[in-house]
Coordinates of C-alpha atoms in Angstrom, one line a residue:
Chain E
D29 CA 132.5 309.9 8.5
A30 CA 131.9 310.1 12.2
K31 CA 130.1 313.3 13.1
T32 CA 131.5 313.7 16.6
T33 CA 134.6 315.4 18.0
Q34 CA 136.3 314.2 21.1
P35 CA 139.6 315.1 22.7
P36 CA 142.3 312.5 21.9
S37 CA 143.3 311.8 25.4
M38 CA 142.5 312.6 29.1
D39 CA 143.9 311.6 32.5
C40 CA 141.9 311.0 35.7
A41 CA 143.0 310.1 39.2
E42 CA 141.6 306.9 40.6
G43 CA 138.4 307.6 42.7
R44 CA 137.7 310.9 41.0
A45 CA 135.0 311.6 38.5
A46 CA 136.0 311.3 34.8
N47 CA 134.1 313.7 32.6
L48 CA 134.5 313.0 28.9
P49 CA 133.2 315.6 26.5
C50 CA 131.8 315.1 23.0
N51 CA 130.7 317.6 20.4
H52 CA 128.0 316.6 17.9
S53 CA 126.9 320.0 16.5
T54 CA 125.2 318.5 13.4
I55 CA 123.0 316.0 15.2
S56 CA 119.4 315.9 14.0
G57 CA 116.3 315.6 16.1
N58 CA 115.8 311.8 16.0
E59 CA 119.4 310.8 16.4
Y60 CA 120.7 309.2 19.6
V61 CA 124.0 309.7 21.3
Y62 CA 125.7 306.4 22.2
W63 CA 128.8 305.8 24.2
Y64 CA 131.0 302.8 24.0
R65 CA 134.4 302.0 25.3
Q66 CA 137.2 299.6 24.2
I67 CA 139.7 298.2 26.5
H68 CA 142.9 297.1 24.9
S69 CA 142.5 294.2 22.4
Q70 CA 138.8 293.6 23.3
G71 CA 135.6 294.3 21.5
P72 CA 133.8 297.6 22.4
Q73 CA 131.5 297.6 25.4
Y74 CA 128.2 299.5 25.4
I75 CA 128.0 302.1 28.2
I76 CA 124.9 304.3 27.8
H77 CA 122.8 306.1 25.3
G78 CA 120.3 309.0 25.2
L79 CA 118.2 311.2 23.0
K80 CA 117.6 314.4 24.9
N81 CA 117.2 313.7 28.5
N82 CA 120.1 313.0 30.9
E83 CA 120.5 309.3 31.5
T84 CA 122.1 307.3 34.3
N85 CA 122.9 303.6 34.7
E86 CA 125.1 301.5 36.9
M87 CA 128.2 302.4 34.8
A88 CA 127.9 306.1 34.0
S89 CA 125.8 309.2 33.5
L90 CA 125.2 310.9 30.3
I91 CA 124.5 314.7 30.2
I92 CA 123.2 316.1 27.0
T93 CA 123.0 319.8 26.5
E94 CA 119.6 321.4 25.8
D95 CA 120.5 322.2 22.2
R96 CA 121.9 318.6 21.9
K97 CA 125.0 319.8 20.2
S98 CA 127.3 318.3 22.9
S99 CA 127.3 315.8 25.7
T100 CA 129.4 314.6 28.6
L101 CA 129.9 311.1 29.8
I102 CA 130.6 310.9 33.5
L103 CA 132.2 308.0 35.3
P104 CA 131.5 309.0 38.9
H105 CA 134.4 307.2 40.6
A106 CA 137.0 306.1 38.1
T107 CA 139.0 303.0 38.7
L108 CA 142.1 301.7 37.0
R109 CA 139.9 299.2 35.1
D110 CA 138.2 302.2 33.4
T111 CA 141.3 302.9 31.4
A112 CA 140.1 302.5 27.8
V113 CA 139.3 304.4 24.6
Y114 CA 135.9 305.9 24.9
Y115 CA 133.8 306.5 21.7
C116 CA 130.9 308.9 21.4
I117 CA 128.7 308.0 18.4
V118 CA 125.7 309.6 16.9
L119 CA 123.3 307.0 15.6
Y120 CA 121.9 308.0 12.2
N121 CA 118.6 306.8 10.8
T122 CA 120.1 303.4 10.3
D123 CA 121.6 301.1 12.9
K124 CA 125.2 301.5 11.7
L125 CA 127.7 302.5 14.3
I126 CA 130.4 304.6 12.8
F127 CA 133.3 305.1 15.1
G128 CA 135.4 308.2 15.3
T129 CA 138.8 308.4 16.9
G130 CA 137.6 308.4 20.5
T131 CA 139.2 309.6 23.7
R132 CA 141.9 307.6 25.4
L133 CA 141.2 307.8 29.1
Q134 CA 144.1 307.0 31.4
V135 CA 143.2 306.5 35.1
F136 CA 146.2 306.7 37.3
P137 CA 146.7 305.6 41.0
Chain N
G23 CA 123.8 292.6 28.6
A24 CA 123.4 290.3 25.6
V25 CA 126.3 288.1 24.6
V26 CA 128.0 288.0 21.2
S27 CA 130.6 285.3 20.7
Q28 CA 133.3 285.3 18.1
H29 CA 135.4 282.4 17.0
P30 CA 138.3 282.0 16.8
S31 CA 139.8 284.7 19.0
R32 CA 143.2 284.3 17.3
V33 CA 144.3 282.7 14.0
I34 CA 147.4 282.5 12.1
C35 CA 147.2 281.4 8.4
K36 CA 149.5 281.1 5.4
S37 CA 149.4 283.5 2.6
G38 CA 146.9 282.4 -0.1
T39 CA 144.6 280.4 2.2
S40 CA 141.1 281.4 3.4
V41 CA 140.0 282.0 6.9
K42 CA 136.5 281.9 8.3
I43 CA 135.5 283.9 11.3
E44 CA 132.2 283.2 13.1
C45 CA 130.0 285.6 15.0
R46 CA 127.1 284.3 17.1
S47 CA 124.5 286.0 19.2
L48 CA 124.0 283.7 22.1
D49 CA 120.9 284.9 23.8
F50 CA 119.0 287.0 21.3
Q51 CA 118.1 287.0 17.6
A52 CA 120.1 289.4 15.7
T53 CA 118.4 290.9 12.7
T54 CA 121.5 292.7 11.7
M55 CA 125.2 292.0 12.3
F56 CA 128.2 294.2 11.4
W57 CA 131.8 293.5 10.6
Y58 CA 134.6 295.8 11.5
R59 CA 138.4 295.7 11.2
Q60 CA 140.8 297.6 13.3
F61 CA 144.5 298.3 12.8
P62 CA 146.9 298.9 15.7
K63 CA 146.2 302.2 17.5
K64 CA 143.4 303.0 15.1
S65 CA 139.7 303.2 15.4
L66 CA 137.2 300.6 14.2
M67 CA 136.4 300.7 10.5
L68 CA 133.0 299.4 9.4
M69 CA 133.4 296.8 6.6
A70 CA 129.9 295.6 6.0
T71 CA 126.4 295.1 7.2
S72 CA 125.0 291.6 7.3
N73 CA 121.3 291.0 7.2
E74 CA 119.8 287.6 7.8
G75 CA 118.6 286.0 4.6
S76 CA 119.9 288.7 2.2
K77 CA 123.2 289.9 0.7
A78 CA 125.5 291.9 2.8
T79 CA 126.0 295.6 2.2
Y80 CA 129.7 296.5 1.9
E81 CA 131.2 299.9 2.7
Q82 CA 133.0 301.8 0.0
G83 CA 136.4 300.4 -0.7
V84 CA 135.8 297.0 0.8
E85 CA 136.1 294.2 -1.7
K86 CA 133.1 291.9 -1.4
D87 CA 134.8 289.0 -3.2
K88 CA 137.7 289.3 -0.8
F89 CA 135.6 289.4 2.4
L90 CA 132.7 287.0 2.0
I91 CA 129.9 287.4 4.4
N92 CA 127.1 284.9 5.1
H93 CA 124.3 285.5 7.5
A94 CA 122.4 282.2 7.3
S95 CA 120.4 282.4 10.5
L96 CA 119.3 285.0 13.1
T97 CA 122.1 284.0 15.4
L98 CA 125.1 283.4 13.1
S99 CA 127.1 285.5 10.6
T100 CA 130.4 284.4 9.1
L101 CA 133.2 286.4 7.5
T102 CA 135.6 284.6 5.2
V103 CA 138.8 286.3 4.3
T104 CA 139.7 284.7 0.9
S105 CA 143.2 284.3 -0.4
A106 CA 144.6 286.1 2.6
H107 CA 147.7 288.2 2.3
P108 CA 149.9 289.8 5.0
E109 CA 148.1 293.1 4.6
D110 CA 144.9 291.4 5.7
S111 CA 146.4 290.9 9.1
S112 CA 144.2 292.9 11.5
F113 CA 141.7 292.7 14.4
Y114 CA 138.3 291.8 13.1
I115 CA 135.3 292.5 15.3
C116 CA 131.6 291.7 14.8
S117 CA 128.6 293.3 16.4
A118 CA 124.9 292.4 16.5
T119 CA 121.7 294.3 17.2
Q120 CA 118.1 293.4 17.6
G121 CA 117.0 296.3 15.4
A122 CA 117.5 300.0 14.7
D123 CA 118.0 302.3 17.6
T124 CA 119.0 299.6 20.0
E125 CA 122.4 299.1 21.4
A126 CA 124.9 296.9 19.6
F127 CA 126.8 294.1 21.4
F128 CA 130.2 293.3 20.2
G129 CA 132.2 290.1 20.0
Q130 CA 135.6 289.8 21.6
G131 CA 137.3 290.1 18.3
T132 CA 139.5 287.9 16.2
R133 CA 143.2 288.7 15.6
L134 CA 144.2 287.4 12.2
T135 CA 147.8 287.1 11.3
V136 CA 148.7 286.1 7.8
V137 CA 152.3 284.8 7.3

């Protein structure tokens, strides 16, 4: 079973920052937090991952709380093309990605 | 990012026939590949883990004789849906990694329709 909890859906205005939360209260010390997204009828796309430090790349920023029990994915300037289902995944001591239900982000004009 | 290619992207087959889906890592060697299926408006469900040169590991409830997986090289894994039935109609997706704790790259998916 996925060990993350995400809100089922969120809305965001185009051009604004989208902040997607994820709870992973049972995460252990050597487990990473990964974020993927899936645009309708496509394979998932890797966004970002982190262990304990905040991370930023060209797509997004990942903020992980100090106790590592939750994280937030930030899309700094959401566009209509960012409309997708976003999955937060804790990577166990294997390399299996187990998907939860994700957050359906709708970006509106 | 790395590229994973799936083929075909869409297939329609008759009930009782078998269908093979290919998953290729185009610019890296994938020690491990994964197969998922996804029903409409649902999340991805992991079916099996495919390791090059060894037998696939199936998740609980997935019939290994129904879904045959072969990972003959470091760049190719195949999923064969044998004796397909309408309930096997689904979106099948593969992913590949270069090793543990590295990001997985996904194929574009294969939509299988069994009529």
